[in-house]
PDB file of C-alpha atoms in Angstrom:
ATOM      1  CA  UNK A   1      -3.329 342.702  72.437  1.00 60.00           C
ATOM      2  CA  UNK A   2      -1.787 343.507  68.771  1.00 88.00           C
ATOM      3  CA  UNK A   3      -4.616 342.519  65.957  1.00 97.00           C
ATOM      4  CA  UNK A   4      -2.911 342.115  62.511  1.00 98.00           C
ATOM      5  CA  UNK A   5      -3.847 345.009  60.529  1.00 98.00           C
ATOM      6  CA  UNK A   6      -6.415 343.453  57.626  1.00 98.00           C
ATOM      7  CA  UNK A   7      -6.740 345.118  54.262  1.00 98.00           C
ATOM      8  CA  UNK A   8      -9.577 343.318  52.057  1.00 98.00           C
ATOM      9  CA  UNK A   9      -9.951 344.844  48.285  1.00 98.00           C
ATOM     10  CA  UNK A  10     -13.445 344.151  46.817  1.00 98.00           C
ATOM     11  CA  UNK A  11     -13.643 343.983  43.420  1.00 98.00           C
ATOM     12  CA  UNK A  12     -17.252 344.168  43.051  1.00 98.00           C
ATOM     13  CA  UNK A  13     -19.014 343.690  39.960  1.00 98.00           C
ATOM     14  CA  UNK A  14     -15.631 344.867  37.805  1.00 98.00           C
ATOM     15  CA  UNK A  15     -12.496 343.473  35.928  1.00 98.00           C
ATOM     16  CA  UNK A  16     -11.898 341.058  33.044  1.00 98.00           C
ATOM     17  CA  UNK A  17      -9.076 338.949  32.819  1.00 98.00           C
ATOM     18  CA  UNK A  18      -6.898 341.337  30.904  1.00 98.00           C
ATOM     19  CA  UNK A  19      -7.088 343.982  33.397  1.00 98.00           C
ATOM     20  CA  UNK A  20      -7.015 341.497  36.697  1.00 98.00           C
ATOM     21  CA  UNK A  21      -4.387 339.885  35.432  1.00 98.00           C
ATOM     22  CA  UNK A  22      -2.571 343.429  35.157  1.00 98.00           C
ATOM     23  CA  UNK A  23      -3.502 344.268  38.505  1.00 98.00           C
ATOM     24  CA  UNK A  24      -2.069 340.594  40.172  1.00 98.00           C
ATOM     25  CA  UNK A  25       1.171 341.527  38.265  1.00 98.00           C
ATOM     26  CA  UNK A  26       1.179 344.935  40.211  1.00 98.00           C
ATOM     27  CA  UNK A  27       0.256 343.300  43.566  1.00 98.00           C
ATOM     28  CA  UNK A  28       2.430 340.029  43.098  1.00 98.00           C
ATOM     29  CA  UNK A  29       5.810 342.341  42.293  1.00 98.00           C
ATOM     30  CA  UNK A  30       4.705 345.604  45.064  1.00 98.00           C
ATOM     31  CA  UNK A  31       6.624 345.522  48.019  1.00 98.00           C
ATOM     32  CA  UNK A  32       3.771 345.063  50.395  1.00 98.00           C
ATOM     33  CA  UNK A  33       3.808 344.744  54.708  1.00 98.00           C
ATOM     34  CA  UNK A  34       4.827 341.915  55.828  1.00 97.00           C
ATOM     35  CA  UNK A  35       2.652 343.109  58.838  1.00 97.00           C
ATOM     36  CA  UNK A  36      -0.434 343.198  56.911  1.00 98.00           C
ATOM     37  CA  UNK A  37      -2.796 340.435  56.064  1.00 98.00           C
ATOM     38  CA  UNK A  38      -3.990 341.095  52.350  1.00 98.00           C
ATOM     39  CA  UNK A  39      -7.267 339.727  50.926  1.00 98.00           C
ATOM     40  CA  UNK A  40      -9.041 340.373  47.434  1.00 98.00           C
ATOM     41  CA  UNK A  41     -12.330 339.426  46.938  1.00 98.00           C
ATOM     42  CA  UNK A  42     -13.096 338.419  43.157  1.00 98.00           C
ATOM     43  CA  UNK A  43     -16.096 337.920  40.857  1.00 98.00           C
ATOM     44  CA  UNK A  44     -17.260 334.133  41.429  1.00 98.00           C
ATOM     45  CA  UNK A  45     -16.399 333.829  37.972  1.00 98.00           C
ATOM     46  CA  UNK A  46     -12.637 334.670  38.778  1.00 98.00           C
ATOM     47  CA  UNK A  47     -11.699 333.269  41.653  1.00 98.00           C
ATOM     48  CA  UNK A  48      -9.918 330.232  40.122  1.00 98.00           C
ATOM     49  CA  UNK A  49      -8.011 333.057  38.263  1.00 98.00           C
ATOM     50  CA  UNK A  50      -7.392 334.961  40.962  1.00 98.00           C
ATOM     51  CA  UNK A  51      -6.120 332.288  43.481  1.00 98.00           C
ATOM     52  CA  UNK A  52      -3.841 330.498  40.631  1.00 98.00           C
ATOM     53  CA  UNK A  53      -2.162 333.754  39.468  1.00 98.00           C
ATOM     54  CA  UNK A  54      -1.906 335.701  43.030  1.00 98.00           C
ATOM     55  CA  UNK A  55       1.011 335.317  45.528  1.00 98.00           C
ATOM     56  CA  UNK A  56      -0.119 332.614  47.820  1.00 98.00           C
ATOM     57  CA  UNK A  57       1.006 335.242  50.020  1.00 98.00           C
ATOM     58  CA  UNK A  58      -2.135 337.385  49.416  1.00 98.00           C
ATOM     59  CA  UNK A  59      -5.402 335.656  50.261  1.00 98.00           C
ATOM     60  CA  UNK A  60      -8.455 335.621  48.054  1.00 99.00           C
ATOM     61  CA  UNK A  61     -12.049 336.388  49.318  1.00 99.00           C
ATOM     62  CA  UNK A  62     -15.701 335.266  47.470  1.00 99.00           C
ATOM     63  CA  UNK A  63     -17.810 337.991  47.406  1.00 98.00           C
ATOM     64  CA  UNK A  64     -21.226 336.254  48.538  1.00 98.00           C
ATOM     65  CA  UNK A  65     -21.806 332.514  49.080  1.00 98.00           C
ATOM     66  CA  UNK A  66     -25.300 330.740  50.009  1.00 98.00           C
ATOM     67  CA  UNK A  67     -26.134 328.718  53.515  1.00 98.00           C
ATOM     68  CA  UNK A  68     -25.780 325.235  51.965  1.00 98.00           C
ATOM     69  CA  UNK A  69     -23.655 323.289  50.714  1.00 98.00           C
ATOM     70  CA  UNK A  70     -25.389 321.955  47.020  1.00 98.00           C
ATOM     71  CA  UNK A  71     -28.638 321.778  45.994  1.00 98.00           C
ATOM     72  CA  UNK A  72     -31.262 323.134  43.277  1.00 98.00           C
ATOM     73  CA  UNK A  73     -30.217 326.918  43.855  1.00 98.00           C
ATOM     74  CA  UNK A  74     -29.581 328.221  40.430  1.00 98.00           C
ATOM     75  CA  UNK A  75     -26.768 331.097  40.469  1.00 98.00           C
ATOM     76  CA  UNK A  76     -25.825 330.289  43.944  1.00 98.00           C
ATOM     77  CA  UNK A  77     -21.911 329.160  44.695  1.00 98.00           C
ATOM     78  CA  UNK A  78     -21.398 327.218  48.026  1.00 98.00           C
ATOM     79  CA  UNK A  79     -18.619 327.611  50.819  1.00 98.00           C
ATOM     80  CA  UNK A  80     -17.543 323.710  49.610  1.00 98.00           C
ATOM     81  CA  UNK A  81     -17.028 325.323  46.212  1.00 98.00           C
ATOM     82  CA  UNK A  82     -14.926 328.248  47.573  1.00 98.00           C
ATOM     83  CA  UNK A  83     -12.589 326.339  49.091  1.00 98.00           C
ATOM     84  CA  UNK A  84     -12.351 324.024  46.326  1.00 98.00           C
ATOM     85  CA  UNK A  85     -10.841 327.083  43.936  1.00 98.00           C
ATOM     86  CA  UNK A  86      -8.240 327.000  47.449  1.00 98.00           C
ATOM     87  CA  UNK A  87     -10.039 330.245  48.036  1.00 98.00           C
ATOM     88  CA  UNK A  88     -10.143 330.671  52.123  1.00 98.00           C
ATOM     89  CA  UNK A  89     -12.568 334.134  52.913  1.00 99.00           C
ATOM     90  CA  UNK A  90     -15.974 334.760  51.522  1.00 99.00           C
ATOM     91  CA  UNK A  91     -17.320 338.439  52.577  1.00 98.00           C
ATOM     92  CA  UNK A  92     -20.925 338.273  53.800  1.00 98.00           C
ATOM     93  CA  UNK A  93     -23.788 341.220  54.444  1.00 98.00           C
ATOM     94  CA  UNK A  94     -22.063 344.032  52.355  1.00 97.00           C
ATOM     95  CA  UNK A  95     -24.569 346.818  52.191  1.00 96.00           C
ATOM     96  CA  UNK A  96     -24.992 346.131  48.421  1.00 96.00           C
ATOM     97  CA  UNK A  97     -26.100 342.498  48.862  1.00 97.00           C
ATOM     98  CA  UNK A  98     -28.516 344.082  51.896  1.00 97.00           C
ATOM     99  CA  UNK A  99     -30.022 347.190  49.818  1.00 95.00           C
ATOM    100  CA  UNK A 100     -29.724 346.160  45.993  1.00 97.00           C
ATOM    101  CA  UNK A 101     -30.429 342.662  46.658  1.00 98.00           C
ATOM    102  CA  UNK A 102     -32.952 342.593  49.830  1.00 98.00           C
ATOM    103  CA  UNK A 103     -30.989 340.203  51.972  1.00 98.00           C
ATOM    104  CA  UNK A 104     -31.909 339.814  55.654  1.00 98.00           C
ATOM    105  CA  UNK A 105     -30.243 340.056  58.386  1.00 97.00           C
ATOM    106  CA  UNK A 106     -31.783 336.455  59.227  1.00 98.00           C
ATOM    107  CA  UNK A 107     -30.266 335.420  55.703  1.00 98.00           C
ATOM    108  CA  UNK A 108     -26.574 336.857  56.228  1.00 98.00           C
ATOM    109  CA  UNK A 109     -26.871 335.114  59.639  1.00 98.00           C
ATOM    110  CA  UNK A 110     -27.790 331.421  58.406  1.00 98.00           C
ATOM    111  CA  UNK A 111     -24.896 332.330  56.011  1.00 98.00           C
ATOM    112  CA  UNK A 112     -22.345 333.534  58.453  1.00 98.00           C
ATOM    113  CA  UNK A 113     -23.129 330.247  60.144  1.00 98.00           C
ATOM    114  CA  UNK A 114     -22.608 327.874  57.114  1.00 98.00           C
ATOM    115  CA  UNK A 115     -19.612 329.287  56.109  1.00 98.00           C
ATOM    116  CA  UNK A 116     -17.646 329.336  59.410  1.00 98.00           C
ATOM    117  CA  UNK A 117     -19.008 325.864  59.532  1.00 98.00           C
ATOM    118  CA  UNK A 118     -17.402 324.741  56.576  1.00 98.00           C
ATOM    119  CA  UNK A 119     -14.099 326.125  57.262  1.00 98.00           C
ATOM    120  CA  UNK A 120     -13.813 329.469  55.570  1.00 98.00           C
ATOM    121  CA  UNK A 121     -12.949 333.003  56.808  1.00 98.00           C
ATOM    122  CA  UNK A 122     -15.687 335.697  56.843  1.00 98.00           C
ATOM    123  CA  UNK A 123     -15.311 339.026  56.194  1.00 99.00           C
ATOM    124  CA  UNK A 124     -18.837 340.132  57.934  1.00 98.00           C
ATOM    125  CA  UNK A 125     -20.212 343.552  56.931  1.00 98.00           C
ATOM    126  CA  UNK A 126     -21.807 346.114  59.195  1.00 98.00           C
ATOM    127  CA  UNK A 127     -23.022 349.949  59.030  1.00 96.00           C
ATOM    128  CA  UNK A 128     -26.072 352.461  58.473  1.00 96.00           C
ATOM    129  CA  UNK A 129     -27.450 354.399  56.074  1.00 94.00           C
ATOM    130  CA  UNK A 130     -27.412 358.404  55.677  1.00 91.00           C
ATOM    131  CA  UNK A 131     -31.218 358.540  57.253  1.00 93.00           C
ATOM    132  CA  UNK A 132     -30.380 356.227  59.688  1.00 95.00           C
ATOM    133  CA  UNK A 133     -26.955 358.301  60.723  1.00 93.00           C
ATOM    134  CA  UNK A 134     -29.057 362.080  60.744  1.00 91.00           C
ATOM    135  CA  UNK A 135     -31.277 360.504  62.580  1.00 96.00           C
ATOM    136  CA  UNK A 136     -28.948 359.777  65.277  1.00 96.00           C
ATOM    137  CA  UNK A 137     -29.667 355.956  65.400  1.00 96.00           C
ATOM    138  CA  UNK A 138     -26.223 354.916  63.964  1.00 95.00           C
ATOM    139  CA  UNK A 139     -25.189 352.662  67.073  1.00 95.00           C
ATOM    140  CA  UNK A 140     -28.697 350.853  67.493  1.00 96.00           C
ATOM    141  CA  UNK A 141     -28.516 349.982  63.820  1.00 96.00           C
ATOM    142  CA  UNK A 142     -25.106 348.545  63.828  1.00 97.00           C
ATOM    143  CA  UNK A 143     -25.601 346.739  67.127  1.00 97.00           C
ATOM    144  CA  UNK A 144     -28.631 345.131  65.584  1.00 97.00           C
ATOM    145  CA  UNK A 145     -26.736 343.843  62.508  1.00 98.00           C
ATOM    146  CA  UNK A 146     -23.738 342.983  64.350  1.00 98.00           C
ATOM    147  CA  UNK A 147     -26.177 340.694  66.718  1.00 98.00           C
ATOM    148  CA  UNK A 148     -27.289 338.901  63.951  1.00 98.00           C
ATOM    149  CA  UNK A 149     -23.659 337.815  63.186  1.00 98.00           C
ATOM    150  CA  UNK A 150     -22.517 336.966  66.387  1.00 98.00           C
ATOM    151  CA  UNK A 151     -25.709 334.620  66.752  1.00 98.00           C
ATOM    152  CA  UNK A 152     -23.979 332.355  64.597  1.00 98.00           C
ATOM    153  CA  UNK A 153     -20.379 332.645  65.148  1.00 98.00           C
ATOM    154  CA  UNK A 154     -19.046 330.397  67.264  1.00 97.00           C
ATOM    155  CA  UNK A 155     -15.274 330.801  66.713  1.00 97.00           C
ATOM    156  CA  UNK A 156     -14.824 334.570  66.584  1.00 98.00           C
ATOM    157  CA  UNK A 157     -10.960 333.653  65.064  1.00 97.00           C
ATOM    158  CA  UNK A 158     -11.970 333.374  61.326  1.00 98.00           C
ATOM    159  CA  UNK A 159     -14.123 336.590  61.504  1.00 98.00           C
ATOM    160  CA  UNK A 160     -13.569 340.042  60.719  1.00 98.00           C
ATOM    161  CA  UNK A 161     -15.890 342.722  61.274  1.00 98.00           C
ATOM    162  CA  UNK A 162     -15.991 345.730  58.890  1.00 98.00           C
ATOM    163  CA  UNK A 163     -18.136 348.466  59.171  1.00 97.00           C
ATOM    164  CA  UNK A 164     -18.934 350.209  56.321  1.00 95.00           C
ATOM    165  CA  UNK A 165     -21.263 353.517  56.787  1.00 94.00           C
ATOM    166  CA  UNK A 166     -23.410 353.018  53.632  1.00 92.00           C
ATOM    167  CA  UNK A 167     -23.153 356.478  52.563  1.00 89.00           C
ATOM    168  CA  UNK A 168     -19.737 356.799  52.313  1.00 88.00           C
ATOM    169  CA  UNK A 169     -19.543 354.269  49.886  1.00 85.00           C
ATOM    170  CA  UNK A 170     -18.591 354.777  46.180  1.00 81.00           C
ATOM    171  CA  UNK A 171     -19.750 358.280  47.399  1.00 81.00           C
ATOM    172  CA  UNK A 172     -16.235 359.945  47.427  1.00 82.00           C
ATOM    173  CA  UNK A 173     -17.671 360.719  51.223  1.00 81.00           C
ATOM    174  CA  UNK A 174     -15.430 358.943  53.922  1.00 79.00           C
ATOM    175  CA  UNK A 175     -16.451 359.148  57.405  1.00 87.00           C
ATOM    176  CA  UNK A 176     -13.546 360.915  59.756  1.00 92.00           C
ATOM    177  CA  UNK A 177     -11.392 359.146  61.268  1.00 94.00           C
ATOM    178  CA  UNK A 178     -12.955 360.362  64.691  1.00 95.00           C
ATOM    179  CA  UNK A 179     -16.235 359.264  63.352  1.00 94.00           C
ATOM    180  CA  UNK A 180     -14.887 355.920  62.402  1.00 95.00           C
ATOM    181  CA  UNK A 181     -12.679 355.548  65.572  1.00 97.00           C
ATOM    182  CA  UNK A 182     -15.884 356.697  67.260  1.00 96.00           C
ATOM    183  CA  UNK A 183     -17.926 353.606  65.858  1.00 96.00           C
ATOM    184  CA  UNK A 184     -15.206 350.932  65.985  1.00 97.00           C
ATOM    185  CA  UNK A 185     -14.689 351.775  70.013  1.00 98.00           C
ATOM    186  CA  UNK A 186     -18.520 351.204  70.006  1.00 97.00           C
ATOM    187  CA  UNK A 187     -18.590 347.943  68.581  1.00 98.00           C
ATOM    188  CA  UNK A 188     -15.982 346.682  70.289  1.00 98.00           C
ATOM    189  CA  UNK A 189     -17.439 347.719  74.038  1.00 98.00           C
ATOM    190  CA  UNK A 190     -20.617 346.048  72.737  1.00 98.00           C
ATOM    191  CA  UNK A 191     -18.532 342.686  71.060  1.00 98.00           C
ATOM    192  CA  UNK A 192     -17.237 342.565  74.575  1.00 98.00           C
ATOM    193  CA  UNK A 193     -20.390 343.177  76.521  1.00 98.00           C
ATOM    194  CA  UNK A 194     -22.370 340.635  74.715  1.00 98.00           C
ATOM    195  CA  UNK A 195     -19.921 337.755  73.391  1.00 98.00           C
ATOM    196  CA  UNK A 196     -16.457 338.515  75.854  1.00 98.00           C
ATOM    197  CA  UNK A 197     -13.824 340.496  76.474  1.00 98.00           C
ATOM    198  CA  UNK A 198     -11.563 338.738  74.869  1.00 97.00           C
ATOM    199  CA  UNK A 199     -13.576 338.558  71.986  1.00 98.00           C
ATOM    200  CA  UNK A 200     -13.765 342.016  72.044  1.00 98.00           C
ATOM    201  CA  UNK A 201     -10.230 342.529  72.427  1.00 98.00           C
ATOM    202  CA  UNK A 202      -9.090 340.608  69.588  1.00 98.00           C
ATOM    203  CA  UNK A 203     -11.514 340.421  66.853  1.00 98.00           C
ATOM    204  CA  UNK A 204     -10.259 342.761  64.295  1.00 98.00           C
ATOM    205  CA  UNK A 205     -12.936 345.724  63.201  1.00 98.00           C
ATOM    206  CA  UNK A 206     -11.708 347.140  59.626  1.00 98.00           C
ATOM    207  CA  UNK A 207     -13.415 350.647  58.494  1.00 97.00           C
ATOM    208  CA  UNK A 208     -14.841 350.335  54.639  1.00 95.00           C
ATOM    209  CA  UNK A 209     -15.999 353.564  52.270  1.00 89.00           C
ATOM    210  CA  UNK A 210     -14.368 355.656  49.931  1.00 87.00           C
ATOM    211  CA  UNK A 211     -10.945 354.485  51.477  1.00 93.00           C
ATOM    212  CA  UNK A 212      -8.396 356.312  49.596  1.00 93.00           C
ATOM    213  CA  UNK A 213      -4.360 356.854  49.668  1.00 95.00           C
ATOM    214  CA  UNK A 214      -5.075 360.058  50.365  1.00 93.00           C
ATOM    215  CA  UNK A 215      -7.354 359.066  53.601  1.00 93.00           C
ATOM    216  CA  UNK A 216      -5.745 355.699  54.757  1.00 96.00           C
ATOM    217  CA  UNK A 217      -3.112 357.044  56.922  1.00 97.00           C
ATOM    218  CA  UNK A 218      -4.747 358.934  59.188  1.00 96.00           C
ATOM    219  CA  UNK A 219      -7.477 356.320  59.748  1.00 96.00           C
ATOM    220  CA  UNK A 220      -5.122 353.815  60.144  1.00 97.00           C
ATOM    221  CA  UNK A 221      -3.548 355.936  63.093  1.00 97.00           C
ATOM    222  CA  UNK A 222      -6.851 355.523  65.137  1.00 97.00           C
ATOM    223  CA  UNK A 223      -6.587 352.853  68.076  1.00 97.00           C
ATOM    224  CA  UNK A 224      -9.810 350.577  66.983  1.00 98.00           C
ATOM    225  CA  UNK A 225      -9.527 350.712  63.104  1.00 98.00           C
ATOM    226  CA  UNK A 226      -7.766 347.317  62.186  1.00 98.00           C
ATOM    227  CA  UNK A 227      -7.489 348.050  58.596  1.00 98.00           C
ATOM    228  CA  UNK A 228      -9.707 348.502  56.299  1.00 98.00           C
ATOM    229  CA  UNK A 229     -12.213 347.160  53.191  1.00 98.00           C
ATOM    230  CA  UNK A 230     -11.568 349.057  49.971  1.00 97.00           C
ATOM    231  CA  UNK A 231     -14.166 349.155  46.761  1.00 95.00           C
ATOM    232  CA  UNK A 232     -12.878 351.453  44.243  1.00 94.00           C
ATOM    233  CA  UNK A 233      -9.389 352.112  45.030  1.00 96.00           C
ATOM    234  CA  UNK A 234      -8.444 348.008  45.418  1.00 97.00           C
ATOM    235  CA  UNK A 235      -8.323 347.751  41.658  1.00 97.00           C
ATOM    236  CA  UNK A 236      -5.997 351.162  41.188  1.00 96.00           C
ATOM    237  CA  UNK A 237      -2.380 350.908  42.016  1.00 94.00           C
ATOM    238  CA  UNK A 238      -3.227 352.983  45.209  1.00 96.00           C
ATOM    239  CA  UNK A 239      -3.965 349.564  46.399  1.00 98.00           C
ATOM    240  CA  UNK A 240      -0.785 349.059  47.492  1.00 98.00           C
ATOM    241  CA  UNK A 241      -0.475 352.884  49.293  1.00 98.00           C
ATOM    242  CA  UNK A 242      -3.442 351.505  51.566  1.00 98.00           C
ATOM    243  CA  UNK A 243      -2.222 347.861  52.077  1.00 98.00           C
ATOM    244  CA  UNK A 244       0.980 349.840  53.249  1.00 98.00           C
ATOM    245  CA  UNK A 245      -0.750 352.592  55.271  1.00 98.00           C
ATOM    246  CA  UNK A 246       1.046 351.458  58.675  1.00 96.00           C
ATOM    247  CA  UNK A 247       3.979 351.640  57.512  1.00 93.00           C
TER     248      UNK A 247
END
């Protein structure tokens, strides 16, 4: 089964409108694969700006949402508001929001659910920490976190798993490619195992940390990467190297 290679750029906590309007300008006039679905995920703050200037050709992605819809939740944005900026992904359980901000597993769950729910596309983030890796644990971990997402997914078509091996991010460390291909064939065999095979067959698994144009290639080349999520190097013009690493 052919899974459309996915590239998602997080922008993190980064950008101002000076310098993400120069980098829509870059995007909007690249010559990008037509092969590739493309995805940025903005600052809440942005994604009006984002989704208005971008080619409607290039999706947009909120980094975080909460599990209702409105209600007395100071700071919190809501799937309902997402989609009312015509923005279609939100990413969910990036290691950051676990580890700097103490969200559960339970919590990233309830959200998966809500946002699915309410129509958008999640971007749902997996992987293990440097102890957790040396200590040879890597697959139970992932499995783990992975099970909390698929206990509230229904339609595995608007999810994309990415796995993202938390010390390879913003580390300038990248996993191999066997090491990633290694992983992905993992999750699949278990997506298939415990949800179904086709499931497992056609949910696409993208590989995220210290994705470079220098790495993409070669990772791209392995049989279960799908594509990939990209921190750093989504707001450099090497953007578009990645987005184009199939080619």
């Amino acid at each position: 089964m052919s899974r459309k290679f996915f590239v998602g750029g997080n922008w993190k906590l980064n950008g101002d409108k000076k310098s993400l309007g120069e980098l829509i300008n870059t995007l909007n006039s690249a010559k990008l694969d037509p092969n590739t679905e493309v995805v940025c995920g903005a600052p809440s703050i942005y994604l009006d700006f984002a989704r208005s200037k971008l080619d409607p050709k290039i999706g947009v992605a909120a980094q975080n949402c909460y599990k209702v819809e409105k209600g007395a939740f100071t700071g919190e944005i809501s799937p309902a508001m997402i989609k009312d900026c015509g923005v279609q992904w939100v990413i969910l359980g990036h290691s950051e929001r676990r580890w700097v901000f103490g969200e559960t597993d339970e919590l990233i769950g309830q959200k998966c659910a809500h946002a699915l729910e309410s129509g958008l596309g999640v971007i749902a983030c997996i992987g293990e920490k440097l102890d957790e890796r040396e200590a040879g644990i890597t697959e139970k971990v992932v499995n783990a976190q992975t099970k909390h997402f698929a206990d509230n997914i229904k339609d595995w078509s608007k999810v994309v798993l990415a796995y993202e091996p938390v010390w390879a991010i913003g580390t300038g460390k990248t996993a191999s490619p066997a090491q990633a291909q290694e992983v992905h064939d993992k999750l699949r065999q278990w997506v298939k195992a415990n949800v179904s095979e086709s499931v497992g067959n056609s949910v696409r698994i993208i590989y995220g940390g210290s994705v470079t144009g220098g790495t993409c290639k070669e990772l791209a080349g392995m049989a279960d990467v799908d594509g990939f999520l990209v921190g750093g190097a989504s707001l450099k013009p090497e953007f578009i190297e990645i987005i184009n690493a199939k080619q």
